[in-house]
Amino acid sequence: MAGHSKWANIKHKKGAEDAKRGKIFTKLVKEIIVAARLGGGDPDANPRLRTVLEKAKQNNLPKDNIDRAIKKGTGELEGVNYEETVYEGYGPGGAAVYVESLSDNKNRTVADVRHVFSKHGGNLGENGCVSWMFDKKGWIPVNKSDAGEDALMEAALEAGAEDIRDEDGVFEVITPPDAFEDVKAALNAAQIPFGDEAEVTMLPQTTVSLGGTDAEKMLKLMNALDDNDDVQRVHTNADIPEEVIAAAG
């Protein structure tokens, strides 16, 4: 899980820079449109929409943008039809890479994603080539300084969490996807703060430790994929050393 934790932290820091450039707004609007299209415009009845609206609020997406995106999703306003597509491949050192995208032009997106893989020492593979290495789970990081393990376990497990892991000074609460919102609500009720980067994600079953040039190339690959406007989320089982992350930072 260490690989996921580090990449989640990198994304969180990078997201602050992306927000300044407006890039994160584009991705949030797409996600709102698709969530509303698939599950309706009422966040109380649509967990996927509720989750992305929380992220939109954290990133200060203007309310007008949110309202327009929901209306485009529900058909009240004319909008672009975004399709969800997953791309799978391998990065430097054989690490697995799982890419989720929302695109209005899949031919453009697959060409762009393939180019990024090739440019940074990776290979785009067939569907299914790495998905078996990941599990879809809710992931909620809680700093050890913010909660005792007993109190955290009581609140989280009663609400449906399936595991609590101790990783580098952080408790990681793991949930089934459908219990993610319930567990977050239970932590809020218990006044246990958790990180903004909490998400339903693809967690690697095991990690691949990378070093040297492979680690540097892998970090560049992940960042380049994340910079693509059609890419919503990037997941990997690579464990990149802290010193490589710091040097790139």
Coordinates of N, CA and C in Angstrom, one line a residue:
M1 N 0.8 -1.2 0.0 CA 0.0 0.0 0.0 C 0.9 1.3 0.0
A2 N 2.1 1.1 0.4 CA 3.0 2.3 0.4 C 3.1 3.0 -0.9
G3 N 3.1 2.3 -2.0 CA 3.1 2.9 -3.3 C 1.9 3.8 -3.5
H4 N 0.7 3.3 -3.1 CA -0.5 4.2 -3.3 C -0.4 5.4 -2.4
S5 N 0.0 5.3 -1.2 CA 0.1 6.4 -0.3 C 1.0 7.5 -0.8
K6 N 2.1 7.1 -1.4 CA 3.0 8.1 -1.9 C 2.4 8.8 -3.1
W7 N 1.9 8.0 -4.0 CA 1.3 8.6 -5.2 C 0.1 9.5 -4.9
A8 N -0.7 9.1 -3.9 CA -1.8 10.0 -3.4 C -1.3 11.3 -2.9
N9 N -0.2 11.3 -2.2 CA 0.4 12.5 -1.7 C 0.9 13.4 -2.8
I10 N 1.6 12.7 -3.8 CA 2.1 13.5 -4.9 C 0.9 14.2 -5.6
K11 N -0.2 13.4 -5.9 CA -1.3 14.0 -6.6 C -1.9 15.1 -5.8
H12 N -2.0 15.0 -4.5 CA -2.6 16.0 -3.7 C -1.8 17.3 -3.8
K13 N -0.5 17.2 -3.7 CA 0.4 18.4 -3.9 C 0.3 19.0 -5.3
K14 N 0.3 18.1 -6.2 CA 0.2 18.5 -7.6 C -1.1 19.2 -7.9
G15 N -2.2 18.6 -7.3 CA -3.5 19.2 -7.5 C -3.6 20.6 -7.1
A16 N -2.9 21.1 -6.1 CA -2.9 22.5 -5.7 C -2.3 23.3 -6.8
E17 N -1.3 22.8 -7.5 CA -0.7 23.6 -8.7 C -1.7 23.5 -9.8
D18 N -2.3 22.4 -10.1 CA -3.2 22.3 -11.2 C -4.4 23.2 -11.0
A19 N -4.9 23.3 -9.7 CA -6.0 24.2 -9.5 C -5.7 25.6 -9.8
K20 N -4.5 26.1 -9.6 CA -4.1 27.4 -10.0 C -4.2 27.6 -11.5
R21 N -4.0 26.6 -12.3 CA -4.0 26.7 -13.7 C -5.4 26.4 -14.3
G22 N -6.4 26.0 -13.4 CA -7.7 25.7 -13.8 C -7.9 24.3 -14.4
K23 N -6.7 23.5 -14.4 CA -6.8 22.2 -15.0 C -7.7 21.3 -14.2
I24 N -7.7 21.4 -12.9 CA -8.5 20.5 -12.0 C -10.0 20.8 -12.2
F25 N -10.3 22.1 -12.5 CA -11.7 22.4 -12.7 C -12.3 21.6 -13.9
T26 N -11.5 21.5 -15.0 CA -11.9 20.8 -16.2 C -12.3 19.3 -15.8
K27 N -11.4 18.7 -15.0 CA -11.6 17.3 -14.7 C -12.8 17.1 -13.7
L28 N -13.0 18.1 -12.8 CA -14.1 18.0 -11.9 C -15.4 18.2 -12.6
V29 N -15.5 19.1 -13.6 CA -16.7 19.4 -14.3 C -17.1 18.1 -15.1
K30 N -16.1 17.5 -15.8 CA -16.4 16.3 -16.5 C -17.0 15.2 -15.6
E31 N -16.4 15.0 -14.4 CA -16.8 14.0 -13.5 C -18.2 14.3 -13.0
I32 N -18.5 15.5 -12.8 CA -19.9 15.9 -12.3 C -20.9 15.6 -13.4
I33 N -20.6 15.9 -14.7 CA -21.5 15.7 -15.8 C -21.8 14.2 -15.9
V34 N -20.7 13.4 -15.9 CA -20.9 11.9 -16.0 C -21.7 11.3 -14.8
A35 N -21.3 11.8 -13.6 CA -22.0 11.3 -12.4 C -23.5 11.6 -12.4
A36 N -23.8 12.8 -12.9 CA -25.2 13.2 -12.9 C -26.0 12.5 -14.0
R37 N -25.3 12.2 -15.1 CA -25.9 11.5 -16.2 C -26.2 10.1 -15.8
L38 N -25.3 9.4 -15.1 CA -25.5 8.0 -14.7 C -26.4 7.8 -13.5
G39 N -26.4 8.8 -12.6 CA -27.1 8.6 -11.3 C -28.1 9.6 -10.9
G40 N -28.3 10.6 -11.8 CA -29.2 11.7 -11.5 C -28.6 12.9 -10.8
G41 N -29.3 14.0 -10.7 CA -28.7 15.2 -10.2 C -28.9 15.5 -8.7
D42 N -29.4 14.5 -8.0 CA -29.6 14.7 -6.5 C -28.4 14.0 -5.8
P43 N -27.6 14.7 -5.2 CA -26.4 14.1 -4.5 C -26.8 13.2 -3.4
D44 N -27.9 13.4 -2.7 CA -28.4 12.6 -1.6 C -28.7 11.2 -2.1
A45 N -29.1 11.0 -3.4 CA -29.4 9.7 -4.0 C -28.4 9.2 -4.9
N46 N -27.3 10.0 -5.1 CA -26.2 9.6 -6.0 C -24.9 9.7 -5.4
P47 N -24.3 8.6 -4.8 CA -23.1 8.7 -4.0 C -21.9 9.2 -4.9
R48 N -21.9 8.8 -6.1 CA -20.7 9.2 -7.0 C -20.8 10.8 -7.2
L49 N -22.0 11.3 -7.4 CA -22.1 12.8 -7.5 C -21.7 13.4 -6.2
R50 N -22.2 12.9 -5.1 CA -21.9 13.5 -3.8 C -20.4 13.5 -3.5
T51 N -19.7 12.5 -3.9 CA -18.2 12.4 -3.7 C -17.5 13.5 -4.5
V52 N -17.9 13.6 -5.8 CA -17.2 14.6 -6.6 C -17.6 16.0 -6.2
L53 N -18.8 16.2 -5.7 CA -19.2 17.6 -5.2 C -18.4 18.0 -4.0
E54 N -18.0 17.0 -3.2 CA -17.1 17.3 -2.0 C -15.8 17.8 -2.5
K55 N -15.2 17.1 -3.5 CA -13.9 17.5 -4.1 C -14.0 18.8 -4.8
A56 N -15.2 19.1 -5.4 CA -15.3 20.4 -6.1 C -15.3 21.5 -5.0
K57 N -16.0 21.3 -3.9 CA -16.0 22.3 -2.8 C -14.6 22.5 -2.3
Q58 N -13.8 21.4 -2.1 CA -12.5 21.5 -1.5 C -11.6 22.3 -2.5
N59 N -11.9 22.2 -3.8 CA -11.0 22.9 -4.8 C -11.6 24.2 -5.3
N60 N -12.7 24.7 -4.5 CA -13.3 26.0 -4.8 C -13.8 26.1 -6.2
L61 N -14.4 25.0 -6.8 CA -15.0 25.1 -8.1 C -16.3 26.0 -7.9
P62 N -16.4 27.1 -8.7 CA -17.6 28.0 -8.5 C -18.9 27.3 -8.6
K63 N -19.9 27.7 -7.8 CA -21.2 27.1 -7.8 C -21.9 27.1 -9.1
D64 N -21.7 28.2 -9.9 CA -22.3 28.2 -11.2 C -21.8 27.1 -12.1
N65 N -20.5 26.8 -12.0 CA -19.9 25.8 -12.8 C -20.5 24.4 -12.4
I66 N -20.7 24.2 -11.1 CA -21.3 23.0 -10.6 C -22.7 22.8 -11.1
D67 N -23.5 23.9 -11.0 CA -24.9 23.8 -11.4 C -25.0 23.5 -12.9
R68 N -24.2 24.2 -13.7 CA -24.3 23.9 -15.2 C -23.9 22.5 -15.5
A69 N -22.8 22.0 -14.8 CA -22.4 20.6 -15.1 C -23.5 19.6 -14.7
I70 N -24.1 19.8 -13.6 CA -25.2 18.9 -13.2 C -26.3 18.9 -14.3
K71 N -26.7 20.1 -14.7 CA -27.8 20.2 -15.7 C -27.4 19.6 -17.0
K72 N -26.1 19.7 -17.4 CA -25.6 19.1 -18.6 C -25.7 17.6 -18.5
G73 N -25.4 17.1 -17.3 CA -25.5 15.6 -17.1 C -26.9 15.1 -17.1
T74 N -27.8 15.9 -16.5 CA -29.2 15.4 -16.5 C -30.0 15.7 -17.8
G75 N -29.4 16.5 -18.7 CA -30.0 16.8 -19.9 C -30.8 18.1 -20.0
E76 N -30.8 18.8 -18.8 CA -31.5 20.1 -18.8 C -30.8 21.1 -19.7
L77 N -29.5 21.0 -19.8 CA -28.7 21.8 -20.7 C -27.9 20.9 -21.7
E78 N -27.7 21.4 -22.9 CA -27.0 20.6 -23.9 C -25.5 20.5 -23.5
G79 N -24.9 19.3 -23.6 CA -23.6 19.2 -23.2 C -22.9 18.1 -24.0
V80 N -21.6 18.0 -23.8 CA -20.8 17.0 -24.5 C -21.0 15.6 -23.8
N81 N -21.0 14.6 -24.7 CA -21.1 13.2 -24.2 C -19.7 12.6 -23.9
Y82 N -19.4 12.5 -22.7 CA -18.1 11.9 -22.3 C -18.2 10.4 -22.0
E83 N -17.3 9.7 -22.6 CA -17.3 8.2 -22.4 C -16.2 7.8 -21.4
E84 N -16.5 6.9 -20.5 CA -15.5 6.4 -19.6 C -14.7 5.2 -20.2
T85 N -13.4 5.3 -20.2 CA -12.5 4.3 -20.7 C -11.4 4.1 -19.8
V86 N -10.9 2.8 -19.7 CA -9.8 2.5 -18.9 C -8.6 2.0 -19.8
Y87 N -7.4 2.5 -19.5 CA -6.2 2.1 -20.3 C -5.3 1.4 -19.3
E88 N -4.7 0.4 -19.7 CA -3.8 -0.4 -18.8 C -2.4 -0.6 -19.5
G89 N -1.4 -0.5 -18.7 CA 0.0 -0.7 -19.3 C 1.0 -0.9 -18.2
Y90 N 2.3 -0.8 -18.7 CA 3.4 -1.0 -17.8 C 4.3 0.2 -17.9
G91 N 4.9 0.6 -16.8 CA 5.9 1.7 -16.7 C 7.3 1.1 -16.6
P92 N 8.2 2.0 -16.5 CA 9.6 1.5 -16.3 C 9.7 0.6 -15.1
G93 N 10.6 -0.4 -15.2 CA 10.7 -1.4 -14.2 C 9.6 -2.4 -14.1
G94 N 8.7 -2.4 -15.0 CA 7.6 -3.3 -15.1 C 6.4 -3.0 -14.1
A95 N 6.4 -1.8 -13.6 CA 5.3 -1.4 -12.7 C 4.0 -1.3 -13.4
A96 N 2.9 -1.7 -12.8 CA 1.6 -1.6 -13.4 C 1.0 -0.2 -13.4
V97 N 0.3 0.2 -14.5 CA -0.3 1.5 -14.5 C -1.7 1.3 -15.0
Y98 N -2.7 1.9 -14.3 CA -4.1 1.8 -14.6 C -4.7 3.2 -14.7
V99 N -5.2 3.5 -15.9 CA -5.6 4.9 -16.2 C -7.1 5.0 -16.4
E100 N -7.8 5.9 -15.7 CA -9.2 6.1 -16.0 C -9.4 7.4 -16.7
S101 N -10.2 7.4 -17.8 CA -10.4 8.6 -18.6 C -11.8 8.9 -18.8
L102 N -12.1 10.1 -19.1 CA -13.4 10.6 -19.6 C -13.1 11.4 -20.8
S103 N -13.7 11.0 -22.0 CA -13.3 11.6 -23.2 C -14.5 11.7 -24.2
D104 N -14.4 12.8 -25.0 CA -15.4 13.0 -26.0 C -14.9 12.5 -27.4
N105 N -13.6 12.0 -27.4 CA -12.9 11.5 -28.6 C -11.9 10.4 -28.2
K106 N -12.4 9.2 -28.2 CA -11.6 8.1 -27.7 C -10.3 7.9 -28.6
N107 N -10.5 8.1 -29.9 CA -9.3 7.9 -30.8 C -8.2 8.9 -30.4
R108 N -8.6 10.1 -30.1 CA -7.6 11.1 -29.7 C -6.9 10.7 -28.3
T109 N -7.8 10.3 -27.4 CA -7.3 9.9 -26.1 C -6.3 8.8 -26.1
V110 N -6.7 7.7 -26.8 CA -5.8 6.5 -26.8 C -4.5 6.9 -27.5
A111 N -4.5 7.7 -28.5 CA -3.2 8.1 -29.2 C -2.4 8.9 -28.2
D112 N -3.0 9.8 -27.5 CA -2.3 10.6 -26.5 C -1.7 9.8 -25.4
V113 N -2.5 8.9 -24.8 CA -2.0 8.0 -23.8 C -0.9 7.1 -24.2
R114 N -1.0 6.5 -25.4 CA 0.0 5.7 -25.9 C 1.3 6.5 -26.1
H115 N 1.2 7.7 -26.6 CA 2.4 8.5 -26.8 C 3.1 8.8 -25.4
V116 N 2.3 9.1 -24.4 CA 2.9 9.3 -23.1 C 3.6 8.1 -22.5
F117 N 3.0 7.0 -22.7 CA 3.7 5.7 -22.2 C 5.0 5.5 -22.9
S118 N 5.0 5.7 -24.3 CA 6.2 5.4 -25.1 C 7.3 6.5 -24.7
K119 N 6.9 7.7 -24.6 CA 7.9 8.8 -24.3 C 8.6 8.6 -23.0
H120 N 7.9 8.0 -22.0 CA 8.5 7.8 -20.7 C 8.9 6.4 -20.3
G121 N 9.2 5.6 -21.3 CA 9.7 4.3 -21.0 C 8.7 3.2 -20.6
G122 N 7.4 3.4 -21.0 CA 6.4 2.4 -20.7 C 5.8 1.9 -21.9
N123 N 4.8 1.0 -21.7 CA 4.1 0.4 -22.8 C 2.6 0.3 -22.5
L124 N 1.8 0.8 -23.4 CA 0.3 0.6 -23.3 C 0.0 -0.8 -23.6
G125 N -0.8 -1.5 -22.8 CA -1.1 -2.9 -23.0 C -2.6 -3.1 -23.3
E126 N -3.0 -4.4 -23.3 CA -4.3 -4.8 -23.6 C -5.2 -4.6 -22.4
N127 N -6.5 -4.4 -22.6 CA -7.4 -4.3 -21.4 C -7.3 -5.6 -20.6
G128 N -7.2 -5.5 -19.3 CA -7.1 -6.6 -18.4 C -5.7 -7.0 -18.1
C129 N -4.7 -6.4 -18.7 CA -3.3 -6.8 -18.5 C -2.8 -6.5 -17.1
V130 N -3.4 -5.5 -16.4 CA -2.9 -5.1 -15.1 C -4.1 -5.0 -14.1
S131 N -5.3 -4.9 -14.6 CA -6.4 -4.6 -13.6 C -6.5 -5.7 -12.5
W132 N -6.1 -6.9 -12.8 CA -6.2 -8.0 -11.8 C -5.3 -7.7 -10.6
M133 N -4.3 -6.8 -10.8 CA -3.4 -6.5 -9.7 C -3.9 -5.4 -8.7
F134 N -5.1 -4.9 -9.0 CA -5.7 -3.8 -8.2 C -7.1 -4.3 -7.7
D135 N -7.5 -3.7 -6.6 CA -8.9 -3.8 -6.0 C -9.5 -2.5 -5.9
K136 N -10.8 -2.3 -6.3 CA -11.5 -1.1 -6.1 C -11.9 -0.9 -4.7
K137 N -11.4 0.1 -4.0 CA -11.7 0.3 -2.6 C -11.8 1.7 -2.2
G138 N -12.5 2.0 -1.1 CA -12.5 3.3 -0.5 C -11.2 3.4 0.3
W139 N -10.5 4.6 0.2 CA -9.3 4.8 0.9 C -9.3 6.1 1.6
I140 N -9.2 6.1 3.0 CA -9.3 7.3 3.8 C -8.1 7.4 4.7
P141 N -7.2 8.4 4.5 CA -6.0 8.5 5.3 C -6.3 9.4 6.6
V142 N -5.8 8.9 7.7 CA -6.0 9.6 9.0 C -4.7 9.7 9.6
N143 N -4.2 11.0 9.9 CA -2.9 11.2 10.6 C -3.0 10.6 12.0
K144 N -2.0 9.9 12.4 CA -2.0 9.3 13.8 C -2.1 10.3 14.9
S145 N -1.7 11.5 14.6 CA -1.8 12.6 15.6 C -3.2 13.1 15.8
D146 N -4.1 12.7 14.8 CA -5.5 13.1 14.9 C -6.5 12.1 15.5
A147 N -6.0 10.9 15.7 CA -6.9 9.9 16.2 C -6.2 8.7 16.9
G148 N -6.7 8.2 18.0 CA -6.2 7.0 18.6 C -6.7 5.8 17.8
E149 N -5.9 4.7 17.7 CA -6.3 3.6 16.9 C -7.6 3.0 17.4
D150 N -7.8 2.9 18.7 CA -9.0 2.2 19.2 C -10.3 3.0 18.8
A151 N -10.2 4.3 18.9 CA -11.4 5.2 18.6 C -11.6 5.1 17.1
L152 N -10.6 5.1 16.3 CA -10.7 5.1 14.8 C -11.3 3.7 14.4
M153 N -10.8 2.7 15.0 CA -11.3 1.3 14.7 C -12.8 1.2 15.0
E154 N -13.2 1.7 16.2 CA -14.6 1.6 16.6 C -15.5 2.3 15.6
A155 N -15.1 3.6 15.3 CA -16.0 4.4 14.4 C -16.0 3.8 13.0
A156 N -14.8 3.4 12.5 CA -14.8 3.0 11.1 C -15.3 1.6 10.8
L157 N -15.0 0.7 11.7 CA -15.4 -0.7 11.5 C -16.9 -0.8 11.7
E158 N -17.5 -0.1 12.6 CA -19.0 -0.2 12.8 C -19.7 0.4 11.6
A159 N -19.1 1.3 10.9 CA -19.7 1.9 9.7 C -19.5 1.1 8.4
G160 N -18.7 0.1 8.5 CA -18.5 -0.8 7.3 C -17.2 -0.9 6.8
A161 N -16.1 -0.2 7.4 CA -14.8 -0.4 6.9 C -14.3 -1.8 7.1
E162 N -13.4 -2.3 6.2 CA -13.0 -3.7 6.3 C -11.6 -3.8 6.8
D163 N -10.8 -2.7 6.9 CA -9.4 -2.8 7.4 C -8.9 -1.5 7.8
I164 N -8.0 -1.4 8.7 CA -7.3 -0.2 9.1 C -5.8 -0.6 9.1
R165 N -5.0 0.1 8.3 CA -3.6 -0.2 8.1 C -2.7 0.9 8.6
D166 N -1.6 0.5 9.1 CA -0.6 1.5 9.6 C 0.5 1.7 8.6
E167 N 0.6 2.9 8.0 CA 1.6 3.1 7.0 C 2.3 4.5 7.2
D168 N 3.5 4.4 7.6 CA 4.4 5.6 7.6 C 3.7 6.8 8.4
G169 N 3.2 6.5 9.6 CA 2.7 7.6 10.4 C 1.2 8.0 10.1
V170 N 0.6 7.2 9.2 CA -0.8 7.4 8.8 C -1.6 6.1 8.9
F171 N -2.8 6.2 9.5 CA -3.7 5.1 9.5 C -4.5 5.2 8.1
E172 N -4.5 4.1 7.4 CA -5.3 4.0 6.2 C -6.6 3.2 6.4
V173 N -7.7 3.8 6.3 CA -9.0 3.1 6.5 C -9.4 2.6 5.1
I174 N -9.6 1.3 5.0 CA -10.0 0.7 3.7 C -11.4 0.3 3.8
T175 N -12.2 0.6 2.8 CA -13.6 0.3 2.8 C -14.0 -0.3 1.5
P176 N -15.1 -1.1 1.5 CA -15.8 -1.4 0.2 C -16.2 -0.1 -0.5
P177 N -16.3 -0.1 -1.8 CA -16.7 1.2 -2.4 C -18.1 1.7 -1.9
D178 N -19.0 0.8 -1.7 CA -20.4 1.2 -1.3 C -20.5 1.7 0.2
A179 N -19.4 1.4 0.9 CA -19.4 1.9 2.3 C -18.5 3.1 2.5
F180 N -17.9 3.6 1.5 CA -17.0 4.8 1.6 C -17.7 6.0 2.2
E181 N -18.9 6.4 1.7 CA -19.5 7.6 2.3 C -20.0 7.4 3.7
D182 N -20.5 6.2 4.0 CA -20.9 5.9 5.4 C -19.7 6.0 6.4
V183 N -18.6 5.5 6.0 CA -17.4 5.5 6.9 C -17.0 7.0 7.1
K184 N -16.9 7.7 6.0 CA -16.6 9.2 6.1 C -17.5 9.9 7.1
A185 N -18.8 9.6 6.9 CA -19.8 10.2 7.8 C -19.6 9.8 9.2
A186 N -19.2 8.6 9.5 CA -19.0 8.1 10.8 C -17.7 8.8 11.4
L187 N -16.7 9.0 10.6 CA -15.5 9.6 11.1 C -15.8 11.1 11.5
N188 N -16.6 11.7 10.6 CA -17.0 13.1 10.9 C -17.8 13.2 12.2
A189 N -18.7 12.2 12.4 CA -19.6 12.2 13.6 C -18.7 12.0 14.8
A190 N -17.6 11.2 14.7 CA -16.7 11.0 15.8 C -15.6 12.1 15.9
Q191 N -15.8 13.1 15.1 CA -14.8 14.2 15.1 C -13.4 13.7 14.9
I192 N -13.2 12.8 13.9 CA -11.9 12.3 13.5 C -11.6 12.9 12.2
P193 N -10.7 13.8 12.1 CA -10.4 14.4 10.7 C -9.6 13.4 9.8
F194 N -9.9 13.6 8.5 CA -9.2 12.7 7.6 C -8.7 13.6 6.4
G195 N -7.8 13.1 5.6 CA -7.3 13.8 4.5 C -8.2 14.1 3.3
D196 N -8.1 15.3 2.7 CA -8.9 15.6 1.5 C -8.7 14.7 0.4
E197 N -7.6 14.0 0.4 CA -7.3 13.0 -0.7 C -8.1 11.7 -0.6
A198 N -8.9 11.6 0.4 CA -9.7 10.4 0.6 C -10.5 10.1 -0.7
E199 N -10.6 8.9 -1.2 CA -11.2 8.6 -2.5 C -11.6 7.2 -2.6
V200 N -12.5 6.9 -3.6 CA -12.7 5.5 -4.0 C -11.7 5.3 -5.2
T201 N -10.8 4.4 -5.0 CA -9.6 4.3 -5.9 C -9.3 2.8 -6.2
M202 N -8.3 2.6 -7.0 CA -7.8 1.3 -7.3 C -6.5 1.0 -6.5
L203 N -6.6 0.2 -5.4 CA -5.5 -0.1 -4.6 C -4.7 -1.3 -5.1
P204 N -3.4 -1.1 -5.2 CA -2.6 -2.3 -5.6 C -2.6 -3.4 -4.5
Q205 N -2.6 -4.6 -5.0 CA -2.5 -5.7 -4.0 C -1.1 -5.9 -3.5
T206 N -0.1 -5.6 -4.3 CA 1.3 -5.6 -3.9 C 1.9 -4.5 -4.6
T207 N 3.1 -4.1 -4.1 CA 3.8 -3.0 -4.8 C 5.2 -3.4 -5.4
V208 N 5.6 -2.7 -6.4 CA 6.9 -2.9 -7.0 C 7.9 -1.8 -6.6
S209 N 8.9 -2.1 -6.0 CA 9.9 -1.1 -5.6 C 10.8 -0.7 -6.8
L210 N 10.8 0.6 -7.0 CA 11.7 1.1 -8.1 C 12.8 2.0 -7.5
G211 N 13.9 2.1 -8.2 CA 15.0 2.9 -7.8 C 15.7 3.5 -9.0
G212 N 16.5 4.5 -8.7 CA 17.3 5.2 -9.7 C 16.5 5.7 -10.9
T213 N 17.0 5.4 -12.1 CA 16.4 6.0 -13.3 C 15.0 5.5 -13.5
D214 N 14.7 4.2 -13.2 CA 13.3 3.7 -13.3 C 12.3 4.5 -12.5
A215 N 12.7 4.8 -11.3 CA 11.8 5.6 -10.4 C 11.6 7.0 -10.9
E216 N 12.6 7.6 -11.4 CA 12.5 9.0 -12.0 C 11.6 9.0 -13.2
K217 N 11.8 8.0 -14.1 CA 11.0 7.9 -15.3 C 9.5 7.6 -15.0
M218 N 9.3 6.7 -13.9 CA 8.0 6.4 -13.6 C 7.2 7.6 -13.0
L219 N 7.9 8.4 -12.2 CA 7.3 9.6 -11.7 C 6.9 10.6 -12.8
K220 N 7.8 10.7 -13.8 CA 7.5 11.5 -15.0 C 6.3 11.0 -15.8
L221 N 6.3 9.7 -15.9 CA 5.2 9.0 -16.7 C 3.8 9.3 -16.0
M222 N 3.8 9.1 -14.7 CA 2.5 9.3 -13.9 C 2.1 10.8 -14.0
N223 N 3.0 11.7 -13.9 CA 2.7 13.1 -13.9 C 2.2 13.5 -15.3
A224 N 2.8 13.0 -16.3 CA 2.5 13.3 -17.7 C 1.1 12.8 -18.0
L225 N 0.7 11.6 -17.6 CA -0.6 11.0 -17.7 C -1.6 11.9 -17.0
D226 N -1.3 12.3 -15.8 CA -2.2 13.1 -15.0 C -2.4 14.4 -15.6
D227 N -1.5 14.9 -16.3 CA -1.6 16.2 -17.0 C -2.5 16.2 -18.2
N228 N -2.8 15.1 -18.7 CA -3.7 15.0 -19.9 C -5.2 15.3 -19.4
D229 N -5.8 16.2 -20.2 CA -7.1 16.7 -19.8 C -8.2 15.6 -19.8
D230 N -7.9 14.5 -20.6 CA -8.9 13.4 -20.7 C -8.7 12.4 -19.6
V231 N -7.6 12.4 -18.9 CA -7.3 11.5 -17.9 C -7.9 12.0 -16.5
Q232 N -8.7 11.2 -15.9 CA -9.3 11.6 -14.6 C -8.4 11.1 -13.4
R233 N -8.0 9.8 -13.5 CA -7.2 9.3 -12.4 C -6.2 8.3 -12.9
V234 N -5.0 8.3 -12.2 CA -3.9 7.3 -12.6 C -3.6 6.5 -11.4
H235 N -3.4 5.2 -11.5 CA -3.1 4.4 -10.4 C -1.9 3.5 -10.8
T236 N -1.1 3.2 -9.8 CA 0.1 2.4 -10.0 C 0.4 1.5 -8.8
N237 N 1.2 0.5 -9.1 CA 1.7 -0.3 -7.9 C 3.2 0.0 -7.7
A238 N 3.7 1.0 -8.3 CA 5.1 1.4 -8.1 C 5.3 2.1 -6.7
D239 N 6.3 1.6 -6.1 CA 6.8 2.3 -4.8 C 8.0 3.1 -5.1
I240 N 7.8 4.4 -5.2 CA 8.9 5.3 -5.6 C 9.6 5.9 -4.3
P241 N 10.9 5.8 -4.3 CA 11.6 6.3 -3.1 C 11.3 7.8 -2.8
E242 N 11.3 8.1 -1.5 CA 11.0 9.5 -1.1 C 12.0 10.5 -1.6
E243 N 13.3 10.1 -1.8 CA 14.3 11.0 -2.2 C 14.1 11.3 -3.7
V244 N 13.5 10.4 -4.5 CA 13.2 10.7 -5.9 C 12.1 11.7 -6.0
I245 N 11.0 11.5 -5.1 CA 9.9 12.4 -5.1 C 10.4 13.8 -4.6
A246 N 11.2 13.9 -3.6 CA 11.7 15.2 -3.1 C 12.5 15.9 -4.2
A247 N 13.4 15.1 -4.9 CA 14.2 15.8 -6.0 C 13.4 16.3 -7.1
A248 N 12.2 15.7 -7.4 CA 11.4 16.1 -8.5 C 10.4 17.3 -8.0
G249 N 10.3 17.4 -6.7 CA 9.4 18.3 -6.1 C 9.4 19.7 -6.2

